[in-house]
mmCIF file of C-alpha atoms in Angstrom:
data_model
loop_
_atom_site.group_PDB
_atom_site.id
_atom_site.type_symbol
_atom_site.label_atom_id
_atom_site.label_comp_id
_atom_site.label_asym_id
_atom_site.label_seq_id
_atom_site.Cartn_x
_atom_site.Cartn_y
_atom_site.Cartn_z
ATOM 1 C CA MET O 34 -1.201 -3.709 11.198
ATOM 2 C CA ILE O 35 -1.777 -3.712 15.093
ATOM 3 C CA ASN O 36 0.517 -0.542 15.134
ATOM 4 C CA LYS O 37 -0.900 0.418 18.691
ATOM 5 C CA ALA O 38 2.009 1.451 21.089
ATOM 6 C CA PHE O 39 3.407 3.730 23.273
ATOM 7 C CA LEU O 40 4.309 6.924 21.327
ATOM 8 C CA SER O 41 7.983 7.377 20.442
ATOM 9 C CA VAL O 42 9.469 10.899 21.130
ATOM 10 C CA SER O 43 8.898 12.217 17.677
ATOM 11 C CA VAL O 44 5.059 11.542 17.811
ATOM 12 C CA LEU O 45 4.849 12.810 21.219
ATOM 13 C CA SER O 46 6.239 16.138 19.876
ATOM 14 C CA ALA O 47 3.726 16.158 17.213
ATOM 15 C CA ILE O 48 1.036 15.595 19.996
ATOM 16 C CA LEU O 49 2.274 18.573 22.102
ATOM 17 C CA LEU O 50 2.429 20.594 19.000
ATOM 18 C CA ALA O 51 -1.240 19.617 17.801
ATOM 19 C CA GLY O 52 -2.235 20.472 21.467
ATOM 20 C CA CYS O 53 -0.738 24.307 21.275
ATOM 21 C CA ASP O 54 -2.424 24.725 17.783
ATOM 22 C CA ASN O 55 -6.157 23.407 17.028
ATOM 23 C CA LYS O 56 -5.387 23.877 13.305
ATOM 24 C CA ALA O 57 -2.497 21.544 13.398
ATOM 25 C CA LYS O 58 -2.766 19.591 10.168
ATOM 26 C CA VAL O 59 -2.926 15.658 10.383
ATOM 27 C CA PRO O 60 -3.138 13.342 7.851
ATOM 28 C CA GLU O 61 -6.833 13.207 6.327
ATOM 29 C CA ALA O 62 -8.837 10.709 7.707
ATOM 30 C CA LYS O 63 -10.863 8.545 5.533
ATOM 31 C CA GLU O 64 -14.813 8.929 6.644
ATOM 32 C CA SER O 65 -16.869 5.979 7.742
ATOM 33 C CA SER O 66 -20.303 5.413 6.910
ATOM 34 C CA SER O 67 -21.663 5.191 10.209
ATOM 35 C CA ALA O 68 -22.751 8.778 10.467
ATOM 36 C CA ALA O 69 -26.549 8.449 10.973
ATOM 37 C CA THR O 70 -28.745 10.931 8.910
ATOM 38 C CA THR O 71 -29.946 13.254 11.934
ATOM 39 C CA ASN O 72 -29.802 16.783 12.050
ATOM 40 C CA SER O 73 -27.528 16.786 15.192
ATOM 41 C CA GLN O 74 -23.926 17.295 14.864
ATOM 42 C CA PRO O 75 -22.225 14.068 14.806
ATOM 43 C CA ILE O 76 -19.937 12.825 17.357
ATOM 44 C CA THR O 77 -16.504 11.777 15.696
ATOM 45 C CA ILE O 78 -14.334 8.984 16.918
ATOM 46 C CA GLY O 79 -10.873 8.090 15.628
ATOM 47 C CA TYR O 80 -10.253 4.341 15.390
ATOM 48 C CA SER O 81 -7.489 2.461 13.936
ATOM 49 C CA ASP O 82 -6.254 -1.034 13.050
ATOM 50 C CA TRP O 83 -6.411 -3.083 15.959
ATOM 51 C CA PRO O 84 -8.745 -5.813 16.364
ATOM 52 C CA GLY O 85 -10.642 -4.678 19.600
ATOM 53 C CA TRP O 86 -10.996 -1.271 17.651
ATOM 54 C CA VAL O 87 -12.009 -2.697 14.263
ATOM 55 C CA ALA O 88 -14.641 -4.442 15.971
ATOM 56 C CA TRP O 89 -16.626 -1.364 15.786
ATOM 57 C CA GLN O 90 -16.733 -1.881 12.159
ATOM 58 C CA VAL O 91 -19.451 -4.479 12.899
ATOM 59 C CA ALA O 92 -21.709 -2.094 14.409
ATOM 60 C CA ILE O 93 -21.072 0.466 11.643
ATOM 61 C CA GLU O 94 -21.959 -1.851 8.964
ATOM 62 C CA LYS O 95 -24.962 -3.417 10.896
ATOM 63 C CA GLY O 96 -26.216 0.132 11.496
ATOM 64 C CA TRP O 97 -26.472 -0.539 14.913
ATOM 65 C CA LEU O 98 -25.442 3.077 15.979
ATOM 66 C CA LYS O 99 -28.105 4.882 13.967
ATOM 67 C CA ASP O 100 -30.887 1.981 15.124
ATOM 68 C CA ALA O 101 -29.791 3.052 18.831
ATOM 69 C CA GLY O 102 -30.516 6.763 17.850
ATOM 70 C CA VAL O 103 -26.981 8.284 17.950
ATOM 71 C CA ASN O 104 -25.155 10.190 15.258
ATOM 72 C CA VAL O 105 -21.582 8.650 15.065
ATOM 73 C CA ASP O 106 -19.004 9.271 12.505
ATOM 74 C CA PHE O 107 -16.103 7.044 13.071
ATOM 75 C CA LYS O 108 -12.940 8.182 11.145
ATOM 76 C CA TRP O 109 -10.099 5.800 10.206
ATOM 77 C CA PHE O 110 -6.520 6.614 10.896
ATOM 78 C CA ASP O 111 -3.114 5.605 11.065
ATOM 79 C CA TYR O 112 -2.942 5.169 15.115
ATOM 80 C CA SER O 113 -0.226 7.911 15.875
ATOM 81 C CA ALA O 114 -2.399 10.547 13.595
ATOM 82 C CA SER O 115 -5.641 9.663 15.512
ATOM 83 C CA LEU O 116 -3.796 10.946 18.732
ATOM 84 C CA SER O 117 -2.828 14.017 17.131
ATOM 85 C CA ALA O 118 -6.123 14.678 15.943
ATOM 86 C CA PHE O 119 -7.551 14.143 19.199
ATOM 87 C CA SER O 120 -4.802 16.591 20.602
ATOM 88 C CA ALA O 121 -5.787 18.979 17.979
ATOM 89 C CA ASN O 122 -9.544 19.034 19.333
ATOM 90 C CA GLN O 123 -10.468 17.572 15.773
ATOM 91 C CA LEU O 124 -12.059 14.472 17.294
ATOM 92 C CA ASP O 125 -14.509 14.144 20.030
ATOM 93 C CA ALA O 126 -12.824 10.664 21.143
ATOM 94 C CA VAL O 127 -10.242 8.222 20.221
ATOM 95 C CA LEU O 128 -9.528 4.720 20.640
ATOM 96 C CA VAL O 129 -6.206 4.522 22.325
ATOM 97 C CA THR O 130 -4.334 2.295 24.619
ATOM 98 C CA ASN O 131 -4.446 3.280 28.337
ATOM 99 C CA GLY O 132 -0.732 4.186 28.517
ATOM 100 C CA ASP O 133 -0.880 6.342 25.439
ATOM 101 C CA ASP O 134 -3.882 8.040 26.912
ATOM 102 C CA LEU O 135 -1.514 9.092 29.745
ATOM 103 C CA LEU O 136 0.948 10.066 27.275
ATOM 104 C CA THR O 137 -1.597 12.435 25.554
ATOM 105 C CA ALA O 138 -2.750 13.840 28.958
ATOM 106 C CA SER O 139 1.000 14.738 29.717
ATOM 107 C CA GLY O 140 0.972 17.178 26.578
ATOM 108 C CA GLY O 141 -2.084 18.619 27.732
ATOM 109 C CA THR O 142 -5.013 16.763 26.322
ATOM 110 C CA GLN O 143 -7.263 14.879 28.762
ATOM 111 C CA GLY O 144 -9.045 12.139 27.465
ATOM 112 C CA MET O 145 -11.624 10.390 29.769
ATOM 113 C CA MET O 146 -11.299 6.689 29.566
ATOM 114 C CA ILE O 147 -15.105 5.387 29.657
ATOM 115 C CA LEU O 148 -14.743 1.970 28.176
ATOM 116 C CA ALA O 149 -11.981 -0.700 27.829
ATOM 117 C CA THR O 150 -12.724 -2.438 24.558
ATOM 118 C CA ASP O 151 -10.383 -5.331 25.295
ATOM 119 C CA TYR O 152 -6.860 -6.128 26.627
ATOM 120 C CA SER O 153 -3.974 -7.616 24.542
ATOM 121 C CA ALA O 154 -4.151 -11.669 25.042
ATOM 122 C CA GLY O 155 -1.364 -13.094 23.053
ATOM 123 C CA ASN O 156 -0.785 -10.586 20.193
ATOM 124 C CA ASP O 157 2.536 -9.149 21.896
ATOM 125 C CA VAL O 158 4.994 -11.593 22.265
ATOM 126 C CA ILE O 159 8.545 -12.081 23.272
ATOM 127 C CA ILE O 160 10.535 -14.361 20.792
ATOM 128 C CA ALA O 161 13.535 -15.959 21.366
ATOM 129 C CA LYS O 162 16.168 -18.277 19.335
ATOM 130 C CA GLU O 163 17.012 -22.083 19.762
ATOM 131 C CA GLY O 164 18.216 -22.771 23.175
ATOM 132 C CA ILE O 165 16.331 -20.066 25.036
ATOM 133 C CA ASN O 166 13.605 -21.349 26.737
ATOM 134 C CA SER O 167 12.674 -18.606 29.304
ATOM 135 C CA ILE O 168 12.576 -15.391 30.605
ATOM 136 C CA GLN O 169 15.628 -16.171 32.843
ATOM 137 C CA ASP O 170 17.703 -17.311 29.774
ATOM 138 C CA LEU O 171 17.419 -13.978 28.573
ATOM 139 C CA LYS O 172 20.244 -12.659 31.143
ATOM 140 C CA GLY O 173 23.018 -11.197 29.673
ATOM 141 C CA LYS O 174 21.642 -11.399 26.196
ATOM 142 C CA SER O 175 20.745 -8.840 23.598
ATOM 143 C CA VAL O 176 17.091 -8.348 22.912
ATOM 144 C CA GLY O 177 15.946 -6.384 20.047
ATOM 145 C CA LEU O 178 12.521 -3.897 20.380
ATOM 146 C CA GLU O 179 11.409 -0.513 20.007
ATOM 147 C CA LYS O 180 12.114 1.415 22.982
ATOM 148 C CA GLY O 181 9.472 3.137 24.644
ATOM 149 C CA LEU O 182 6.746 1.246 22.872
ATOM 150 C CA VAL O 183 4.172 -1.482 24.181
ATOM 151 C CA ASP O 184 6.476 -4.455 23.765
ATOM 152 C CA HIS O 185 9.038 -2.646 25.915
ATOM 153 C CA LEU O 186 6.688 -2.497 28.519
ATOM 154 C CA LEU O 187 6.086 -6.004 28.016
ATOM 155 C CA LEU O 188 9.610 -7.425 28.333
ATOM 156 C CA ALA O 189 10.251 -5.114 31.382
ATOM 157 C CA THR O 190 7.134 -6.709 33.007
ATOM 158 C CA ALA O 191 8.101 -10.242 32.124
ATOM 159 C CA LEU O 192 11.706 -9.339 33.627
ATOM 160 C CA SER O 193 10.358 -7.708 36.701
ATOM 161 C CA ASP O 194 8.306 -10.977 37.516
ATOM 162 C CA GLN O 195 11.458 -12.953 37.584
ATOM 163 C CA LYS O 196 13.324 -10.419 39.769
ATOM 164 C CA MET O 197 15.000 -9.158 36.951
ATOM 165 C CA SER O 198 15.432 -5.730 35.198
ATOM 166 C CA THR O 199 16.151 -4.552 31.517
ATOM 167 C CA ASN O 200 19.598 -3.953 33.200
ATOM 168 C CA ASP O 201 20.074 -7.741 33.133
ATOM 169 C CA VAL O 202 19.680 -7.678 29.347
ATOM 170 C CA LYS O 203 21.298 -5.539 26.422
ATOM 171 C CA LEU O 204 18.666 -3.689 24.648
ATOM 172 C CA VAL O 205 18.836 -3.395 21.047
ATOM 173 C CA ASN O 206 16.572 -0.187 19.671
ATOM 174 C CA SER O 207 14.945 -0.881 16.347
ATOM 175 C CA ALA O 208 11.863 0.023 14.352
ATOM 176 C CA THR O 209 9.339 -2.650 14.894
ATOM 177 C CA ASN O 210 9.023 -3.419 11.096
ATOM 178 C CA GLN O 211 12.682 -3.999 11.023
ATOM 179 C CA LEU O 212 12.696 -6.284 13.994
ATOM 180 C CA PRO O 213 12.615 -9.605 11.932
ATOM 181 C CA GLN O 214 15.762 -8.755 10.101
ATOM 182 C CA VAL O 215 17.395 -7.671 13.329
ATOM 183 C CA PHE O 216 16.389 -10.903 14.588
ATOM 184 C CA THR O 217 18.330 -12.797 12.020
ATOM 185 C CA SER O 218 21.667 -11.331 13.534
ATOM 186 C CA PRO O 219 23.718 -13.717 15.467
ATOM 187 C CA GLU O 220 24.360 -11.076 18.248
ATOM 188 C CA VAL O 221 20.586 -10.813 18.916
ATOM 189 C CA SER O 222 18.946 -13.631 20.964
ATOM 190 C CA ALA O 223 15.588 -12.234 21.158
ATOM 191 C CA ILE O 224 12.953 -9.784 20.296
ATOM 192 C CA ALA O 225 9.802 -8.104 21.700
ATOM 193 C CA VAL O 226 7.342 -7.381 19.132
ATOM 194 C CA TRP O 227 3.680 -7.628 18.243
ATOM 195 C CA GLN O 228 1.788 -9.315 15.432
ATOM 196 C CA PRO O 229 1.959 -9.971 12.603
ATOM 197 C CA VAL O 230 5.248 -8.913 12.719
ATOM 198 C CA ALA O 231 6.147 -11.655 15.095
ATOM 199 C CA SER O 232 5.207 -14.157 12.688
ATOM 200 C CA GLN O 233 7.368 -12.762 10.201
ATOM 201 C CA ALA O 234 10.378 -13.153 12.695
ATOM 202 C CA LEU O 235 9.475 -16.608 13.450
ATOM 203 C CA LYS O 236 9.676 -17.639 9.997
ATOM 204 C CA ALA O 237 13.150 -15.672 9.502
ATOM 205 C CA VAL O 238 14.577 -17.568 12.299
ATOM 206 C CA ALA O 239 14.608 -21.445 12.204
ATOM 207 C CA GLY O 240 13.912 -22.842 15.559
ATOM 208 C CA SER O 241 12.776 -19.699 17.515
ATOM 209 C CA LYS O 242 9.856 -19.619 19.598
ATOM 210 C CA ILE O 243 7.519 -17.599 21.691
ATOM 211 C CA ILE O 244 8.659 -17.519 25.231
ATOM 212 C CA TYR O 245 6.135 -15.127 26.751
ATOM 213 C CA THR O 246 3.047 -13.180 25.745
ATOM 214 C CA SER O 247 0.521 -10.870 26.692
ATOM 215 C CA LYS O 248 -1.748 -13.814 27.456
ATOM 216 C CA ASP O 249 0.720 -14.488 30.368
ATOM 217 C CA LYS O 250 -0.210 -11.229 31.799
ATOM 218 C CA PRO O 251 -3.880 -10.213 31.043
ATOM 219 C CA GLY O 252 -4.738 -6.682 31.729
ATOM 220 C CA LEU O 253 -1.001 -5.523 31.303
ATOM 221 C CA ILE O 254 -2.243 -3.619 28.012
ATOM 222 C CA TYR O 255 -5.856 -2.148 27.837
ATOM 223 C CA ASP O 256 -7.238 -0.633 24.816
ATOM 224 C CA THR O 257 -9.862 2.069 25.657
ATOM 225 C CA LEU O 258 -12.385 4.488 24.096
ATOM 226 C CA ALA O 259 -11.350 8.070 25.603
ATOM 227 C CA VAL O 260 -13.575 11.024 25.226
ATOM 228 C CA ASN O 261 -12.995 14.680 25.477
ATOM 229 C CA MET O 262 -14.309 15.794 28.834
ATOM 230 C CA SER O 263 -16.198 18.688 27.831
ATOM 231 C CA HIS O 264 -18.033 16.702 25.156
ATOM 232 C CA LEU O 265 -18.673 13.913 27.621
ATOM 233 C CA SER O 266 -20.439 16.193 30.197
ATOM 234 C CA ALA O 267 -22.589 17.555 27.406
ATOM 235 C CA HIS O 268 -23.679 14.053 25.873
ATOM 236 C CA LYS O 269 -23.439 11.504 28.460
ATOM 237 C CA GLU O 270 -26.652 10.056 27.505
ATOM 238 C CA GLU O 271 -25.386 9.511 23.866
ATOM 239 C CA TRP O 272 -22.310 8.129 25.315
ATOM 240 C CA LYS O 273 -24.199 5.508 27.203
ATOM 241 C CA LYS O 274 -25.932 4.494 23.871
ATOM 242 C CA ILE O 275 -22.688 3.849 22.255
ATOM 243 C CA LEU O 276 -21.295 1.909 24.944
ATOM 244 C CA GLN O 277 -24.702 -0.295 24.750
ATOM 245 C CA VAL O 278 -23.793 -0.679 21.242
ATOM 246 C CA TRP O 279 -20.414 -2.051 21.975
ATOM 247 C CA ASP O 280 -21.772 -4.428 24.182
ATOM 248 C CA LYS O 281 -24.175 -5.674 21.230
ATOM 249 C CA THR O 282 -21.013 -5.728 19.311
ATOM 250 C CA VAL O 283 -18.986 -8.098 21.528
ATOM 251 C CA LYS O 284 -21.698 -10.297 21.876
ATOM 252 C CA TYR O 285 -22.251 -10.454 17.981
ATOM 253 C CA ILE O 286 -18.409 -11.092 17.632
ATOM 254 C CA ASN O 287 -18.280 -13.681 20.346
ATOM 255 C CA ASP O 288 -21.540 -15.709 19.396
ATOM 256 C CA PRO O 289 -20.451 -18.913 17.311
ATOM 257 C CA ALA O 290 -23.640 -18.335 14.826
ATOM 258 C CA THR O 291 -22.294 -14.857 13.962
ATOM 259 C CA HIS O 292 -18.354 -14.977 14.707
ATOM 260 C CA ALA O 293 -17.578 -15.896 11.024
ATOM 261 C CA ASP O 294 -19.574 -13.139 9.677
ATOM 262 C CA ALA O 295 -17.875 -10.388 12.202
ATOM 263 C CA VAL O 296 -14.499 -11.824 11.377
ATOM 264 C CA LYS O 297 -15.040 -10.948 7.694
ATOM 265 C CA ILE O 298 -16.508 -7.671 8.284
ATOM 266 C CA MET O 299 -13.221 -6.900 10.647
ATOM 267 C CA ALA O 300 -10.753 -8.534 8.163
ATOM 268 C CA ASN O 301 -12.239 -6.451 5.050
ATOM 269 C CA ARG O 302 -11.627 -3.128 7.070
ATOM 270 C CA SER O 303 -8.152 -4.228 7.657
ATOM 271 C CA GLY O 304 -7.430 -5.850 4.291
ATOM 272 C CA VAL O 305 -6.394 -8.980 6.030
ATOM 273 C CA ASP O 306 -7.578 -12.718 4.837
ATOM 274 C CA PRO O 307 -10.248 -13.641 7.338
ATOM 275 C CA LYS O 308 -8.336 -16.966 8.282
ATOM 276 C CA GLN O 309 -5.353 -15.007 9.152
ATOM 277 C CA TYR O 310 -7.321 -12.198 11.206
ATOM 278 C CA GLU O 311 -9.055 -15.214 12.947
ATOM 279 C CA GLN O 312 -5.753 -15.415 14.722
ATOM 280 C CA MET O 313 -5.512 -11.702 15.497
ATOM 281 C CA VAL O 314 -8.985 -11.796 17.114
ATOM 282 C CA SER O 315 -7.885 -14.820 19.188
ATOM 283 C CA GLY O 316 -5.078 -12.846 20.795
ATOM 284 C CA THR O 317 -7.549 -9.854 21.725
ATOM 285 C CA HIS O 318 -9.843 -10.287 24.757
ATOM 286 C CA LEU O 319 -12.909 -8.160 24.052
ATOM 287 C CA LEU O 320 -14.558 -6.800 27.071
ATOM 288 C CA SER O 321 -18.459 -6.557 27.384
ATOM 289 C CA ILE O 322 -20.148 -4.082 29.790
ATOM 290 C CA ALA O 323 -20.393 -6.803 32.373
ATOM 291 C CA ASP O 324 -16.600 -7.334 32.131
ATOM 292 C CA ASN O 325 -16.135 -3.396 32.233
ATOM 293 C CA LYS O 326 -18.079 -3.252 35.304
ATOM 294 C CA LYS O 327 -15.245 -5.383 37.077
ATOM 295 C CA VAL O 328 -12.387 -3.759 35.128
ATOM 296 C CA PHE O 329 -13.495 -0.101 36.141
ATOM 297 C CA THR O 330 -13.580 -1.124 39.675
ATOM 298 C CA LYS O 331 -10.380 0.448 41.603
ATOM 299 C CA GLY O 332 -7.854 -1.865 42.448
ATOM 300 C CA ASP O 333 -3.972 -2.319 42.262
ATOM 301 C CA GLY O 334 -3.942 -5.363 40.100
ATOM 302 C CA PHE O 335 -3.840 -5.868 36.358
ATOM 303 C CA ASP O 336 -7.712 -7.174 36.496
ATOM 304 C CA SER O 337 -8.290 -3.319 37.147
ATOM 305 C CA ILE O 338 -7.717 -0.527 34.652
ATOM 306 C CA TYR O 339 -6.584 1.479 37.476
ATOM 307 C CA GLY O 340 -3.893 -1.175 38.508
ATOM 308 C CA SER O 341 -2.960 -1.537 34.976
ATOM 309 C CA SER O 342 -2.592 2.248 34.275
ATOM 310 C CA TYR O 343 -0.764 2.884 37.582
ATOM 311 C CA HIS O 344 2.001 0.183 36.392
ATOM 312 C CA VAL O 345 2.145 2.072 32.998
ATOM 313 C CA ASN O 346 2.350 5.376 34.415
ATOM 314 C CA LYS O 347 5.421 4.373 36.482
ATOM 315 C CA PHE O 348 6.866 2.664 33.258
ATOM 316 C CA ASN O 349 6.516 5.825 31.359
ATOM 317 C CA VAL O 350 8.246 7.607 33.789
ATOM 318 C CA GLU O 351 11.105 5.557 34.485
ATOM 319 C CA ASN O 352 11.985 5.125 30.771
ATOM 320 C CA GLY O 353 11.565 9.091 30.007
ATOM 321 C CA ILE O 354 8.418 8.824 28.009
ATOM 322 C CA TYR O 355 7.280 11.771 29.918
ATOM 323 C CA LYS O 356 8.940 13.301 33.228
ATOM 324 C CA THR O 357 6.065 13.408 35.866
ATOM 325 C CA GLU O 358 3.584 10.728 36.777
ATOM 326 C CA GLN O 359 0.079 11.526 35.293
ATOM 327 C CA ASN O 360 -3.127 11.539 37.674
ATOM 328 C CA VAL O 361 -4.526 8.107 36.573
ATOM 329 C CA ASP O 362 -7.647 8.509 38.685
ATOM 330 C CA GLY O 363 -8.543 11.681 37.000
ATOM 331 C CA LEU O 364 -8.097 10.114 33.613
ATOM 332 C CA ILE O 365 -10.547 6.996 34.260
ATOM 333 C CA TYR O 366 -14.348 7.668 34.136
ATOM 334 C CA PRO O 367 -16.442 4.557 35.397
ATOM 335 C CA ALA O 368 -19.533 6.223 36.042
ATOM 336 C CA LEU O 369 -21.147 5.305 32.701
ATOM 337 C CA VAL O 370 -20.410 1.554 32.617
ATOM 338 C CA GLN O 371 -21.695 1.131 36.294
ATOM 339 C CA GLU O 372 -24.650 3.162 35.546
ATOM 340 C CA LEU O 373 -25.705 0.469 32.561
ATOM 341 C CA LYS O 374 -27.577 -2.462 33.136
#
């Protein structure tokens, strides 16, 4: 659950191979029931288990895409497999973090970000043991995380805000799902991790607490809809309709009268109890089209997808995720959201 993150070297290798071989094999996606019964070729979109992307399930089950006159086939994947499929030209679009869109571009596949579905607003956290109450208190301490992933970025940003760097702490690299166990080690003082693994870690170590979350840095981690440029060029009007359906979906989820129904639909797609899923939804700030008009305005701060992506671009290079900075401006396509009323 919520395993959306900047990819490891092994996954990057898979993307590079997929980009070179359009017949590259990826795990088979499960078909959704969203494809409209029209004669047109369906638009294929890969989505995976993150609340800002599972939100599309509401539109799928309500039939709003078909009502809008678009033939869309959402395909459910494990996150990394969706990026491999997109790189292999097996999808027209994919739901992806802005940082991972830069990563796939470094492997030769450009996904044009036409929509920000949300930004992480508390689901990514730094947890510390008793006696450590702030980021400053981490100096000289050991911090567990999975290097190169999204919460490595979270920690680096939190440290930078305090005029510190990752050199001021000792990084302990571990697979994310192993971090609760790593956290129990007396040598490790804190971990950077996402929900729901974070909740497991909090239960594993008495007296531990969250000292920093993505809510403290809104816009650091954007989640986006990225589209193959050739498909976008040929189907702009259809993509506009899809964005309008997204706006309807956000309003349905945010409306107190329909919120519980929406959360139930999302929770069922993820196989999670609705009460538990409610907490994950609250840690995800969904973005309407009106919000997107602001987010897609060029700027250097995290209130702009440009500024956020400039930041992660530098982080990716500095941490060896890829060698050369990507052309961020060339991967952001603001025209569609700006044209919508």
